[in-house]
Each structure stands twice: as C-alpha cells, then as structure tokens.
Coordinates of C-alpha atoms (C1' of nucleotides) in Angstrom, one line a residue:
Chain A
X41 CA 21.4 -39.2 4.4
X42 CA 21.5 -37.2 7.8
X43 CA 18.0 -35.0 7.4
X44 CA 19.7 -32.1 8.9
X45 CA 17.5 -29.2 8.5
X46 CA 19.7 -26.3 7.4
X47 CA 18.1 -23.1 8.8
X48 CA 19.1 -19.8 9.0
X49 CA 21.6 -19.0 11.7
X50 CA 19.0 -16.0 11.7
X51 CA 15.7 -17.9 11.9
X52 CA 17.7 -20.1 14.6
X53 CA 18.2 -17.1 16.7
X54 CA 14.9 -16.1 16.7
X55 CA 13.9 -19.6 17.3
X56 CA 16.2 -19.4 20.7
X57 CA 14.4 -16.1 21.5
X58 CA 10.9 -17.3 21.2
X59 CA 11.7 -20.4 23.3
X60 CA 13.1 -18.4 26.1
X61 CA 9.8 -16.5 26.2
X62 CA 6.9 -18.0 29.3
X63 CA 3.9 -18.5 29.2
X64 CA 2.1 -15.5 30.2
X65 CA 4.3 -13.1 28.4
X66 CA 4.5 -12.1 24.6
X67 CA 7.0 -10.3 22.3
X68 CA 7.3 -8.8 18.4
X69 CA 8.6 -9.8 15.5
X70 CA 10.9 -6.2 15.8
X71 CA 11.4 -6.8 19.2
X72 CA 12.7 -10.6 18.1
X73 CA 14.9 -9.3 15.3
X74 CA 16.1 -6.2 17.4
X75 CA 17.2 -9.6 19.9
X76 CA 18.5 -11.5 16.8
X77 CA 20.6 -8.4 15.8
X78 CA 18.6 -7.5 12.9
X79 CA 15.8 -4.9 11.9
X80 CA 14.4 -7.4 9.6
X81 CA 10.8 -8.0 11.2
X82 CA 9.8 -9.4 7.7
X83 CA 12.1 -12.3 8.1
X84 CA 10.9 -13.1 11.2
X85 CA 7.3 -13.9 10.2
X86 CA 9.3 -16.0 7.7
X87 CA 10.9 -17.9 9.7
X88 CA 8.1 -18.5 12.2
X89 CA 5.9 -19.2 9.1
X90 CA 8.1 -22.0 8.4
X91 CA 8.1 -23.3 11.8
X92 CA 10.0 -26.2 11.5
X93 CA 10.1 -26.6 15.6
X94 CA 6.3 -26.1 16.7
X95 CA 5.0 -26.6 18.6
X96 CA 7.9 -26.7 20.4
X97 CA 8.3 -23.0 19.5
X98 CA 5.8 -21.0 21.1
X99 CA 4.8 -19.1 17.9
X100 CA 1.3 -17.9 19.3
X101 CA 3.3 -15.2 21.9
X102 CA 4.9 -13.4 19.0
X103 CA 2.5 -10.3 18.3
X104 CA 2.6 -7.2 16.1
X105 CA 4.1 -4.1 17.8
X106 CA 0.6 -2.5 18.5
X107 CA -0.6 -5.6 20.0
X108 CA -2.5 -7.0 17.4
X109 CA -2.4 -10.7 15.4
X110 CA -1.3 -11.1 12.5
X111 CA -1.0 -14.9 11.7
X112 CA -1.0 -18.1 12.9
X113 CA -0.1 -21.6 11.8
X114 CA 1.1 -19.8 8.4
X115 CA -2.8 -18.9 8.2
X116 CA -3.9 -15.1 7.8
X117 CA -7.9 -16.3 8.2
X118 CA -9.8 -14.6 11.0
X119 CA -10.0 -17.9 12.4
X120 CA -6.5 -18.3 13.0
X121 CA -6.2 -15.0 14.6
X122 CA -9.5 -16.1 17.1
X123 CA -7.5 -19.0 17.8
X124 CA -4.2 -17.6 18.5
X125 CA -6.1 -15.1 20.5
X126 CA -7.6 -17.8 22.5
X127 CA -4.3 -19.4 23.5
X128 CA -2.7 -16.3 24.9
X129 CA -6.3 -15.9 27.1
X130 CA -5.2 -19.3 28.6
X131 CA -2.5 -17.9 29.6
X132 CA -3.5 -15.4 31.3
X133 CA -3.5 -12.9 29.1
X134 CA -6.0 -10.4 28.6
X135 CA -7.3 -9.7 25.3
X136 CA -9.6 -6.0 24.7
X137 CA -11.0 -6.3 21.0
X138 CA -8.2 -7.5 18.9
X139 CA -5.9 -5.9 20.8
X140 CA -4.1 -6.8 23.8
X141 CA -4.5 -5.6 27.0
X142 CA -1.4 -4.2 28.9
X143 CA 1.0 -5.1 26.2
X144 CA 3.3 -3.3 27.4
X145 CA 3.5 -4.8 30.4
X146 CA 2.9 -8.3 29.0
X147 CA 6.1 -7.6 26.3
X148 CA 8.9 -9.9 27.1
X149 CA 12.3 -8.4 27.8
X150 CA 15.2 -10.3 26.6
Chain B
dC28 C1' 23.7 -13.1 -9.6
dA29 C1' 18.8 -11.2 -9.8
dT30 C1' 13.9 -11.4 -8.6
dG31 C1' 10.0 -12.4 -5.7
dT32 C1' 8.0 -13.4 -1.5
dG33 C1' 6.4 -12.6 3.4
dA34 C1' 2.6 -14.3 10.3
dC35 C1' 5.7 -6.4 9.7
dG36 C1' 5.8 -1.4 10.8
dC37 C1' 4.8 3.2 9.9
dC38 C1' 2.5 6.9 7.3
dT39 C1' -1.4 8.9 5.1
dG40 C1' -6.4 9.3 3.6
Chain C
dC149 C1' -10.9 5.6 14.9
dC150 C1' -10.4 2.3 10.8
dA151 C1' -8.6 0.9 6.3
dG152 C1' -5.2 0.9 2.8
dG153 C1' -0.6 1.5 0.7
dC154 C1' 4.4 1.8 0.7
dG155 C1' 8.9 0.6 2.4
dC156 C1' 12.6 -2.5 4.7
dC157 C1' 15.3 -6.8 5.5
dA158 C1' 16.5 -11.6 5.0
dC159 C1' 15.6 -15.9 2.7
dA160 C1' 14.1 -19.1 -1.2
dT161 C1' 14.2 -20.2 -6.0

DNA sequence: CATGTGACGCCTG
DNA sequence: CCAGGCGCCACAT
C-alpha cells in the first residue's frame, strides 16, 4: 500500500513556491497563485490549510495582500494570528498593529 | 456531474 | 479608519 499522498499538481506548486521563500521575507496567497499560474487565492489557503508538508513549508510567511493575517495552523482564533505574528518578528520582520511594516519591501519576488 | 467549502481580495456602508 | 458582505477559483465529497 504505498501512502502516496496525491496532491494537487496546483497545491504542489504552491508548496514549491512557499519553500523557495527565506526567512525574513513574506508573500500572498495572490502573489502564490499569480506564481502557480492561477488567480485562485482561495485555493491557496486551501491548500496551505491542509499542509501536509509543515513545518517543512513555511506557511507563517504567506500573508494577505494588505499585509495582514489571516490564519494559521488551519486556526482563524486571534491567538493564531498573535502567534503567526510572532514568528515573522523573529525573523526580523517588523510588525505595526496587525499589519506589517514595509510589506512591500518584505514581499518575496519569485 | 453538481454542490459546498475555504488561512482571499476588493467594494461599499 | 474599521467592519461587513459579495464574488472568484480550485478542490473535496
């Protein structure tokens, strides 16, 4: 019975994007499907909800187009967004309310 | 094959 | 400025 796991050649695209991303440096669920040759933000949070690969994907550097959380660990609880915020500070990122700071500058290219 | 869901994004109040 | 609602795409059942 080879356990396979059968995903997506879409959610394994975005999975390759993600992983290419450093520490230090953060991207967007459009900006990850615009990379995976889709518009489909939504099924990016569904495939990073399923995160089959963490932590081995870094899930926490995906952010919302204006620089704000949305989720983490498939959790939508405040706590999870304090959290998720508090891993990108330790990367050196700065965070200004629930915003971050220079997220432009902080966006990943691919 | 059809319907529902979802860690979004943008518009409007 | 903040909050809420609607729309879009891909995937799961």
């Amino acid at each position: 019975m080879t356990k396979e796991k059968i995903i997506s050649p879409f959610a394994k695209k975005i999975y390759q994007l993600l992983k290419q991303v450093p520490s230090g440096y953060v991207t967007t669920y459009a900006d990850l499907a615009r990379a995976a040759n889709c518009k489909a933000y939504r099924a990016v949070g569904q495939v990073l909800r399923n995160n089959p690969f963490a932590p081995t994907v870094p899930c926490h550097r995906v952010l919302a187009s204006d620089g704000s959380l949305h989720g983490f660990k498939g959790l939508r609880t405040k706590e999870s967004l304090e959290l998720k915020m508090q891993l990108l500070k330790e990367e050196g990122l700065i965070f200004e309310g629930k915003k971050l700071k220079n997220f432009s500058e902080r966006k990943w290219r691919f």
